[in-house]
Coordinates of C-alpha atoms in Angstrom, one line a residue:
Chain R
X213 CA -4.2 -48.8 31.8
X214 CA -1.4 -47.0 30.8
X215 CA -2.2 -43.7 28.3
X216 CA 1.1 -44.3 26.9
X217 CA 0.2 -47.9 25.4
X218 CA -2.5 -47.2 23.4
X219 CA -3.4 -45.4 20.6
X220 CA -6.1 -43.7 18.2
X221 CA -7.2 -45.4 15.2
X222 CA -9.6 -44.2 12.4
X223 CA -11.5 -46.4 9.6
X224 CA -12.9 -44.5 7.2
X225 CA -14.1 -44.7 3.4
X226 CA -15.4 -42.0 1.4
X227 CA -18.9 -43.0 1.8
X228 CA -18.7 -43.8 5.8
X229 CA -16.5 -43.6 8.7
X230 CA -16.0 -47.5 9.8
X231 CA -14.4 -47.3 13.3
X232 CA -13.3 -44.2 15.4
X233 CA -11.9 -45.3 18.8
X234 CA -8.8 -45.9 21.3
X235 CA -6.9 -49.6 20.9
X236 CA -3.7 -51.4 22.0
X237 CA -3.2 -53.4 18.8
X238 CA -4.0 -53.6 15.1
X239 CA -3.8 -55.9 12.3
X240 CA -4.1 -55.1 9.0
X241 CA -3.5 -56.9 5.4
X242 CA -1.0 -54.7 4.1
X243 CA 1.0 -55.4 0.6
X244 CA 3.7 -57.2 1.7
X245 CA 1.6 -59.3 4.1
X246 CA -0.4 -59.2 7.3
X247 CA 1.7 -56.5 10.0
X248 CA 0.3 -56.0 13.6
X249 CA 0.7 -52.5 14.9
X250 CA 1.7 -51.3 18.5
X251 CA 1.6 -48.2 19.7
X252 CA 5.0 -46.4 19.3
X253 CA 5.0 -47.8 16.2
X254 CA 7.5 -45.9 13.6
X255 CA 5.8 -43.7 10.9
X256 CA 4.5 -46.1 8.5
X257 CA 2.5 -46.1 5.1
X258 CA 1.7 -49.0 2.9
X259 CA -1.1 -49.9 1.0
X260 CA -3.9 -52.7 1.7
X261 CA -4.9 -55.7 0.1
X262 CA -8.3 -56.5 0.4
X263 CA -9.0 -58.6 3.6
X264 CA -9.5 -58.0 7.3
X265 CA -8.4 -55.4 9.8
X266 CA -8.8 -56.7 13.9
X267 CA -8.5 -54.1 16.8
X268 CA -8.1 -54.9 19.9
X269 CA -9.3 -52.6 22.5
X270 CA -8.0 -51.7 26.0
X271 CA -10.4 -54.8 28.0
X272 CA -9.2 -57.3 25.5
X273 CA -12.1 -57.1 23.4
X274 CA -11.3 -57.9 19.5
X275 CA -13.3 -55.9 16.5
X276 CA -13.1 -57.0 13.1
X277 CA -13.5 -55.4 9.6
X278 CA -13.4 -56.0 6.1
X279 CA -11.6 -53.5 4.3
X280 CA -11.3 -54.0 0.3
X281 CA -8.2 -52.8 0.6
X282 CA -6.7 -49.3 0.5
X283 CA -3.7 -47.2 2.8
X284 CA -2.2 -47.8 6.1
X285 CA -0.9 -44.7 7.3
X286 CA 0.8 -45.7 11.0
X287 CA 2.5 -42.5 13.4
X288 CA 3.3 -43.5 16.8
X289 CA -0.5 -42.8 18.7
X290 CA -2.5 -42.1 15.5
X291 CA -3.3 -45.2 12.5
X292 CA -5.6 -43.9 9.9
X293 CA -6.7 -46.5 7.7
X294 CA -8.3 -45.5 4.0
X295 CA -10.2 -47.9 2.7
X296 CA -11.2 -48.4 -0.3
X297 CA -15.4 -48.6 -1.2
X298 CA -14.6 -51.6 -4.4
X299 CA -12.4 -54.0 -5.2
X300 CA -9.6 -51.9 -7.3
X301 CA -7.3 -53.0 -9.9
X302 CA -5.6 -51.4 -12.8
X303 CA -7.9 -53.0 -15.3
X304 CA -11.3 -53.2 -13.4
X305 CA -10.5 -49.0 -13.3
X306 CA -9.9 -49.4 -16.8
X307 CA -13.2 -51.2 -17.4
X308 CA -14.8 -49.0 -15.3
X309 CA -13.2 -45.7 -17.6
X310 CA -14.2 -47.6 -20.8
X311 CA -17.8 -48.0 -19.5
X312 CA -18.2 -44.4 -18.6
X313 CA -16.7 -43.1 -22.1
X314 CA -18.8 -46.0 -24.1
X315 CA -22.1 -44.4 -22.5
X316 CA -21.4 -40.6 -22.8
X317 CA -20.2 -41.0 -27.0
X318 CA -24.3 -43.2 -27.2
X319 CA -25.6 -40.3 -25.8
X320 CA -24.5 -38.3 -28.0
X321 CA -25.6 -40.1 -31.2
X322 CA -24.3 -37.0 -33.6
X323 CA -21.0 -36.3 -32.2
X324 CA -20.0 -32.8 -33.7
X325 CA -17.2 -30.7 -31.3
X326 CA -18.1 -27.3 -32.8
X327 CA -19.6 -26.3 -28.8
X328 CA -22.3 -23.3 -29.5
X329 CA -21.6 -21.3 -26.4
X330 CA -23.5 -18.5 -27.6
X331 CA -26.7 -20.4 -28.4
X332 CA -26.3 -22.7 -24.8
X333 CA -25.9 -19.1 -23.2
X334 CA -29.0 -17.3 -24.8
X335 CA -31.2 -20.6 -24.4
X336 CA -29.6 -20.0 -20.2
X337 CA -30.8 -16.5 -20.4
X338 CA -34.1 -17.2 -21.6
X339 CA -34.3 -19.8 -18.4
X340 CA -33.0 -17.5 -15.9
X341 CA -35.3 -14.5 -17.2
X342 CA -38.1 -17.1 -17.1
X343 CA -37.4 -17.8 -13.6
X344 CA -37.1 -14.6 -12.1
X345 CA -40.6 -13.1 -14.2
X346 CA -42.1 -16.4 -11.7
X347 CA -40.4 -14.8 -8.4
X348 CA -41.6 -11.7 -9.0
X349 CA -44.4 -12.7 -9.9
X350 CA -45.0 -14.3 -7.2
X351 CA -43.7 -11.1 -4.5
X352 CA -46.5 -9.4 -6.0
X353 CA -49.6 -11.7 -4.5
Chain M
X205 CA -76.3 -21.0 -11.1
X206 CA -74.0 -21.4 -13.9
X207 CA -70.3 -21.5 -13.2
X208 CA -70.6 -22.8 -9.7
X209 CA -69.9 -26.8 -10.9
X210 CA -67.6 -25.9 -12.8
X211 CA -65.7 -24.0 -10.1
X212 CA -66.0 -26.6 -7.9
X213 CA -64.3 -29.5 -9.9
X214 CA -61.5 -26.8 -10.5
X215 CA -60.8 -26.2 -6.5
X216 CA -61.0 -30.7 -6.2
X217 CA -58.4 -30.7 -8.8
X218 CA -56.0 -27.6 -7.4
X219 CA -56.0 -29.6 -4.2
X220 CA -55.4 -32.5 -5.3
X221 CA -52.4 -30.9 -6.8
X222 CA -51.7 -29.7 -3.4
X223 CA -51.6 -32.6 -2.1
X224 CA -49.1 -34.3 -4.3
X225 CA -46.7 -31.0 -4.3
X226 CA -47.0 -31.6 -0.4
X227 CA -46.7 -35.0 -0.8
X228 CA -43.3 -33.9 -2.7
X229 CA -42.3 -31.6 0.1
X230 CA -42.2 -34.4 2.8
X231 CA -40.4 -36.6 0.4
X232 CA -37.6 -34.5 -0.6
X233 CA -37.5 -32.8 3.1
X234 CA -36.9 -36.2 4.7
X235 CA -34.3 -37.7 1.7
X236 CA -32.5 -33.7 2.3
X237 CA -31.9 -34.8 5.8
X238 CA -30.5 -38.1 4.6
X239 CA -28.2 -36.9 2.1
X240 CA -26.4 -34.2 5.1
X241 CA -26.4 -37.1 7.4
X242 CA -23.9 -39.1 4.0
X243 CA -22.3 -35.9 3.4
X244 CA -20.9 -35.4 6.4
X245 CA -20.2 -39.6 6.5
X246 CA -18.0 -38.4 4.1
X247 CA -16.1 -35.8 5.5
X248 CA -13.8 -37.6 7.8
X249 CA -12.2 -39.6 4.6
X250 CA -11.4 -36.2 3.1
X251 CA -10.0 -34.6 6.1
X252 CA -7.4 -38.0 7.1
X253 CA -6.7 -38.0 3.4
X254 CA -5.9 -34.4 3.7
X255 CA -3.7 -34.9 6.7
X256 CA -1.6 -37.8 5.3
X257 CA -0.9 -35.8 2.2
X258 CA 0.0 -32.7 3.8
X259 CA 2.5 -34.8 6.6
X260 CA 3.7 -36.0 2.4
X261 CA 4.4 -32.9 1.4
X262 CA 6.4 -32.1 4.0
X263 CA 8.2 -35.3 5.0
X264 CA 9.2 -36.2 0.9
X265 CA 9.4 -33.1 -0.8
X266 CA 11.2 -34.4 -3.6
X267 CA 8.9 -36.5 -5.5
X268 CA 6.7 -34.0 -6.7
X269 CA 3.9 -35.5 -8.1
X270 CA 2.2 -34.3 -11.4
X271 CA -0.9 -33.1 -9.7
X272 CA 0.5 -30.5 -8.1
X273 CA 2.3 -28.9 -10.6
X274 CA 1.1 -26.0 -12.7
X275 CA 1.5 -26.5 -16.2
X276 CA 2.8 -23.0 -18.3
X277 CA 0.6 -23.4 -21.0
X278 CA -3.1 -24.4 -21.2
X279 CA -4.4 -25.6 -24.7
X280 CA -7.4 -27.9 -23.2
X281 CA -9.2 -27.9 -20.3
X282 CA -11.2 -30.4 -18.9
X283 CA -14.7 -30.0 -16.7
X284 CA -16.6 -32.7 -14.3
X285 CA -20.2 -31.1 -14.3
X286 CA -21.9 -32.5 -11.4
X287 CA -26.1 -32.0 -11.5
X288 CA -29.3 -33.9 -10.8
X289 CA -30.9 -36.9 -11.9
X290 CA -34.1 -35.6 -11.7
X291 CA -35.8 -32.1 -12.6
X292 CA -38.7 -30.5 -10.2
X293 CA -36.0 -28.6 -7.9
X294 CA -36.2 -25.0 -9.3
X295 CA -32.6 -23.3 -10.7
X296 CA -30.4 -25.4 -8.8
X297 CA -29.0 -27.0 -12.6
X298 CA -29.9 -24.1 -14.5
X299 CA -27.6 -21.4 -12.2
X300 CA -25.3 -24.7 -11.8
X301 CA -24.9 -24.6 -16.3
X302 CA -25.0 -21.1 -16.3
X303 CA -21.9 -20.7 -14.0
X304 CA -20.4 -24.0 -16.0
X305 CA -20.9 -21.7 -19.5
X306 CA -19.9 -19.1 -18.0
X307 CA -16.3 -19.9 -17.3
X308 CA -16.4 -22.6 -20.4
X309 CA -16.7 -19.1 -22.3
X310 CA -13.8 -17.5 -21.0
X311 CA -11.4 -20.1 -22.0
X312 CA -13.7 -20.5 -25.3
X313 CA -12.4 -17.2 -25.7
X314 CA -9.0 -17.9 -25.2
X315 CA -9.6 -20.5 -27.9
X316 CA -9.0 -23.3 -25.5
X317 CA -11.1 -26.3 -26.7
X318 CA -12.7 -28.1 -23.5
X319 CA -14.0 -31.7 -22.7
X320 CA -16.5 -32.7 -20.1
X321 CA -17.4 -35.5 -18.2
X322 CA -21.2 -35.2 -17.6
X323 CA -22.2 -36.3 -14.3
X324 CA -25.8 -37.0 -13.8
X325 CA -29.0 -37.0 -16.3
X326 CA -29.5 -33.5 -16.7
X327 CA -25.9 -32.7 -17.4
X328 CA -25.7 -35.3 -19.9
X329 CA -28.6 -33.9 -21.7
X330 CA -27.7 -30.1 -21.5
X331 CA -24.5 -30.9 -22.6
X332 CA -25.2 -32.8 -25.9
X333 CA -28.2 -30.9 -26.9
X334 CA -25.0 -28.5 -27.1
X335 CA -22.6 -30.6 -28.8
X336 CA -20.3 -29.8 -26.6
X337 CA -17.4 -32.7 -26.0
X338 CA -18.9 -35.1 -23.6
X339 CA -15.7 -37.9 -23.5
X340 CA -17.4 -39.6 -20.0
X341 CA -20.9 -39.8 -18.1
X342 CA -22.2 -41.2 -15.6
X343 CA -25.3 -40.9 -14.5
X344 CA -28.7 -42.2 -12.5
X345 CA -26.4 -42.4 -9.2
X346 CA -29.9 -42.4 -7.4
X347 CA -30.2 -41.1 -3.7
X348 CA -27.3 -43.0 -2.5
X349 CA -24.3 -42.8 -4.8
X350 CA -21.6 -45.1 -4.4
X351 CA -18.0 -44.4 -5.3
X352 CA -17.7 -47.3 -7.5
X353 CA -19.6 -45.5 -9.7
X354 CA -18.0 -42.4 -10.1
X355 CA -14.5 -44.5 -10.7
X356 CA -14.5 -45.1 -14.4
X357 CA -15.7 -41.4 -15.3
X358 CA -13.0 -39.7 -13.0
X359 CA -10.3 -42.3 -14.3
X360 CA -11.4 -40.8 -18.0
X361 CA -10.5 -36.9 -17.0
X362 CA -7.4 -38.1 -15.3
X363 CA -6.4 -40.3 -17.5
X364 CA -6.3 -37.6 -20.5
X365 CA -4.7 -35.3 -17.5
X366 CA -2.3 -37.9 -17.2
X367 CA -1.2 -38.1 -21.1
X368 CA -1.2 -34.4 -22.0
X369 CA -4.7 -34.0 -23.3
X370 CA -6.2 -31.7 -21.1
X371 CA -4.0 -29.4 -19.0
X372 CA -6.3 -28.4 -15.8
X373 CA -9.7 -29.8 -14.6
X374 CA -12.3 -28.2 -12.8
X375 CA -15.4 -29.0 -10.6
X376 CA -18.6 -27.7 -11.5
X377 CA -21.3 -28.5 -8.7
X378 CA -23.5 -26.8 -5.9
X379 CA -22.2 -26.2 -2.5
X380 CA -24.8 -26.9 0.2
X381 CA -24.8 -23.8 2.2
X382 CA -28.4 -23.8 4.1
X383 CA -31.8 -25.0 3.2
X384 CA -32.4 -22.1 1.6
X385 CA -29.2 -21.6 -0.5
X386 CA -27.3 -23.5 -2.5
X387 CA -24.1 -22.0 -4.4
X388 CA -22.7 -23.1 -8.1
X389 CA -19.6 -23.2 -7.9
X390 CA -16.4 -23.7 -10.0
X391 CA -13.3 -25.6 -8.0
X392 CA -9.8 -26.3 -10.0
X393 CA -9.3 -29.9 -9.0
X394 CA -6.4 -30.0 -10.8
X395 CA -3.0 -28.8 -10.3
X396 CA -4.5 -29.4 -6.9
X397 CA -4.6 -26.2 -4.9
X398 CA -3.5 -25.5 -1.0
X399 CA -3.7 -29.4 0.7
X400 CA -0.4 -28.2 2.4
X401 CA -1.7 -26.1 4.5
X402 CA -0.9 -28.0 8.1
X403 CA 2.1 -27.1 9.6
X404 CA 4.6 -29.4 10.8
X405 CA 6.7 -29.1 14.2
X406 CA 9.0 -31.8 12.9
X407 CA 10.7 -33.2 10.1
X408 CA 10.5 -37.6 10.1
X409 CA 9.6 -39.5 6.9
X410 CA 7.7 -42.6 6.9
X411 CA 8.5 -46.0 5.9
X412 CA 6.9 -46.9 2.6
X413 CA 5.8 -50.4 1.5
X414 CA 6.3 -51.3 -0.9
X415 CA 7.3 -47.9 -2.4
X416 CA 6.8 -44.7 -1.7
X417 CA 5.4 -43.5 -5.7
X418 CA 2.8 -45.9 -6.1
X419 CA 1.5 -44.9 -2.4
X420 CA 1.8 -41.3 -3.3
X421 CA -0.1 -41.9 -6.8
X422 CA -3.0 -43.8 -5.0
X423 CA -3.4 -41.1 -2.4
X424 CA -3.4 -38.9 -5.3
X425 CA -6.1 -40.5 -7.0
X426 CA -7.9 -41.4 -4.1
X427 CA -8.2 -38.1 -2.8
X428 CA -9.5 -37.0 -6.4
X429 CA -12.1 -39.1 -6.3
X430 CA -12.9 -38.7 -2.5
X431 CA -13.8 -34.8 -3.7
X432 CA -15.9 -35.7 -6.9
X433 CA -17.5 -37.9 -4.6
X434 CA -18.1 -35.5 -2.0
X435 CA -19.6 -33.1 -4.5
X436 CA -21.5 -35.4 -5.8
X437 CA -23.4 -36.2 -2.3
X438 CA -23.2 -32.9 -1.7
X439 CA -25.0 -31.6 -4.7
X440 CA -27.6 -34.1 -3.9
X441 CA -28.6 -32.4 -0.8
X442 CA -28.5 -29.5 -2.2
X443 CA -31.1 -31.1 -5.3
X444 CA -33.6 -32.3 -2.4
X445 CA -33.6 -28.8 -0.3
X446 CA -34.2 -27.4 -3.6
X447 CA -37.2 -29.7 -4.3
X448 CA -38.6 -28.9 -0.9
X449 CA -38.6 -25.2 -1.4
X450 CA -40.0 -25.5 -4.6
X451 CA -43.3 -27.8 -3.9
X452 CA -43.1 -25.5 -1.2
X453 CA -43.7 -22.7 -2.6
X454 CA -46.0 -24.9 -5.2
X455 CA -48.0 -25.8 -2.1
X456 CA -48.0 -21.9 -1.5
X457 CA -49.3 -21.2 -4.8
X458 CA -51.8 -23.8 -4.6
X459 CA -53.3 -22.8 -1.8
X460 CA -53.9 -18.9 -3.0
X461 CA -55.4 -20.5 -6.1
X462 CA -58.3 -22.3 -4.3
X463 CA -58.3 -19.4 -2.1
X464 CA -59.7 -17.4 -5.0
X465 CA -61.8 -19.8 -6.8
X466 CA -63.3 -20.3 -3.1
X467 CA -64.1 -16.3 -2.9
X468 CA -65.5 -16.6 -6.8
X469 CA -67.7 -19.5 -5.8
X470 CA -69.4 -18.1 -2.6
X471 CA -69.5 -15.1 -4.9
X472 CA -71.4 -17.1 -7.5
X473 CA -73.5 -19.1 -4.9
X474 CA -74.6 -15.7 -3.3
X475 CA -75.6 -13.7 -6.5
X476 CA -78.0 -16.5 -7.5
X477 CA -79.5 -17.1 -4.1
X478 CA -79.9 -13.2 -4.1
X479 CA -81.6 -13.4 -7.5
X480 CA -83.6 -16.5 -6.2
X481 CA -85.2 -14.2 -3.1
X482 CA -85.9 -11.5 -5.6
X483 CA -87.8 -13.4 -8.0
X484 CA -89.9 -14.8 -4.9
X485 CA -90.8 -11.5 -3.5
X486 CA -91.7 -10.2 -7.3
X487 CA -93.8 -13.2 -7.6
X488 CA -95.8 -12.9 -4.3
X489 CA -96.0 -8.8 -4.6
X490 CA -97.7 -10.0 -8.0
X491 CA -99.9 -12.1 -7.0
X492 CA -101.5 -10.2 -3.9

């Protein structure tokens, strides 16, 4: 097989890396519809819907992934595709936002904004002093 | 005879305490080797991201997006405190808050007001016992965090980067550096700092589909994310090879403890079969 006519393709999400390895072609659900990558390809980069990315490898073989979708990023030998780990949409992120500011104003049932740095410091103090008396403490035995 | 039942109970219980701290040891040593193994699942995602947004940088230099732009003046600032669930691993959150208050000060100083998004229990609990303003949390991520919970609290901080409300954000979390040390540090997430760092023998542009802004935004939020997510899995190792040392050196402790109580009670046992001898001999020099 001809080095030339293949070409290095990555997978990853933040939480895993998906697929690592050396193909001839690529298909992947991109924005404006399904495109299948060559090698040689020119310098591409779209985003994904969510659906299914195929490789096929240099004996013919065909892989298959679910990506929920995410970036293409295509240069002539390298693809590097970033999927995403969930479904995103403007309003499930906003959902998501709402969710996370709901929860942090119930725990904090008496919302006041006057911060007490000094008194979160000396309460510190007290800690670290508390913890370094228990190291030495401890050297001594 | 006295004390010697009494000592004796004491040493079962110290053990048994040894044997959870130990128990504890195992535990957090086996989930520490878990959490590298995640952390560096995740490093591959942060270095493409990297790449495709330095070969940006360079091939469309003139959308310049609003991340990575300093801003002239500060009048907010806005923190993601990372920490633990779960208490039971020494200072890891207490040096972690202290190097968070310490640079909260500064700008406190400067009478810049700041907001913080409160990631994990302890966090969420040091930081409203202090009234400070928590506008987002999330917390009990568990062992394995997934991104999908980290989305809605980053989207909060960006959000109010977005519209003016805070003008930087910073990173607060522990950096893995060994089994024995772990490192609280402070990293300014945004105006993100030096991602163009790659150079370029080149100059080409890509093609863009649909557009190139809203690819440049996502990348842009994505790779936000992908480093709150990274410190997050990161600060969990760091959590579980701080458990282990510390029901380590409980286990330590433990074992000195009974080793005294052990030297007390063959003390004890000795005196009174010494005593018992003594009294015989008395008895039978009497008696003849």
């Amino acid at each position: 097989m001809n080095m030339a006519m293949t070409m290095h393709v990555d997978i990853v999400s933040a939480e895993i890396e998906i697929f690592s390895g050396t193909v001839t072609e690529l298909y992947a659900p991109a924005e404006m519809g399904e495109v299948g990558i060559m090698p040689r390809h020119a310098p591409l980069l779209s985003t994904m819907k969510p659906g299914e990315v195929r490789v096929v490898d240099q004996h013919g073989d065909t892989q298959s992934f679910f990506v929920n979708g995410g970036i293409l990023e295509v240069q002539p030998h390298v693809v590097t595709i970033l999927s995403d780990t969930a479904v995103r949409a403007a309003d499930l992120d906003e959902a998501a936002a709402l969710e996370a500011k709901a929860k942090a104003e119930a725990a904090m049932a008496d919302k006041k904004t006057d911060y007490d740095f000094a008194r979160a410091k000396v309460e510190l103090m007290e800690a670290m002093a508390q913890l370094e008396t228990i190291n030495k403490l401890r050297k001594r035995k | 005879m006295a004390g010697a039942k009494e000592i004796r109970s004491k040493i079962g219980s110290v053990k048994n305490t040894q044997k959870i701290t130990k128990a504890m040891e195992m535990v957090a040593a086996s989930k520490m080797r878990k959490a590298q193994d995640r952390m560096r699942a995740a490093r591959p995602y942060a270095e493409k991201i990297n790449n495709v947004l330095a070969h940006l940088s360079q091939a469309h230099p003139e959308y310049k997006h609003p991340y990575l732009s300093e801003r002239e003046q500060v009048k907010r600032v806005g923190y993601i405190v990372v920490s633990t669930d779960r208490g039971l691993c020494g200072g890891l959150n207490t040096n972690m808050f202290k190097a968070a208050v310490v640079d909260m000060a500064e700008w406190d100083a400067k009478d810049v007001e700041v907001d913080v998004c409160a990631i994990g229990k302890k966090s969420v609990g040091f930081f409203s016992r202090f009234k400070a303003t928590v506008v987002a949390q999330a917390s009990n991520l568990g062992d394995t965090p997934s991104m999908e919970e980290l989305i809605g609290a980053v989207k909060v901080m960006l959000d109010a980067y977005d519209e003016g409300r805070i003008d930087r954000l910073y990173l607060v979390s522990n950096d893995f550096v060994n089994t024995m040390t772990q490192e609280a540090n402070v990293h300014q997430l945004v105006p993100v700092k030096g991602i163009m760092d790659e150079e370029l023998t080149h100059h080409w542009d890509y093609i863009y589909e649909p557009e190139s802004k809203p690819i440049i935004d996502g990348l842009m939020l994505r790779f936000i994310e992908s480093q709150v997510y990274r410190s997050v899995v990161e600060n969990i190792a760091c959590e579980m090879s701080a458990r282990m040392m510390a029901m380590k050196s409980a286990t330590d402790n433990a074992g000195d403890i009974i080793k005294e109580l052990q030297t007390i009670y063959n003390k004890a046992r000795q005196a009174a079969i010494t005593q018992e001898i003594s009294e015989i001999v008395s008895g039978a020099a009497a008696v003849s």
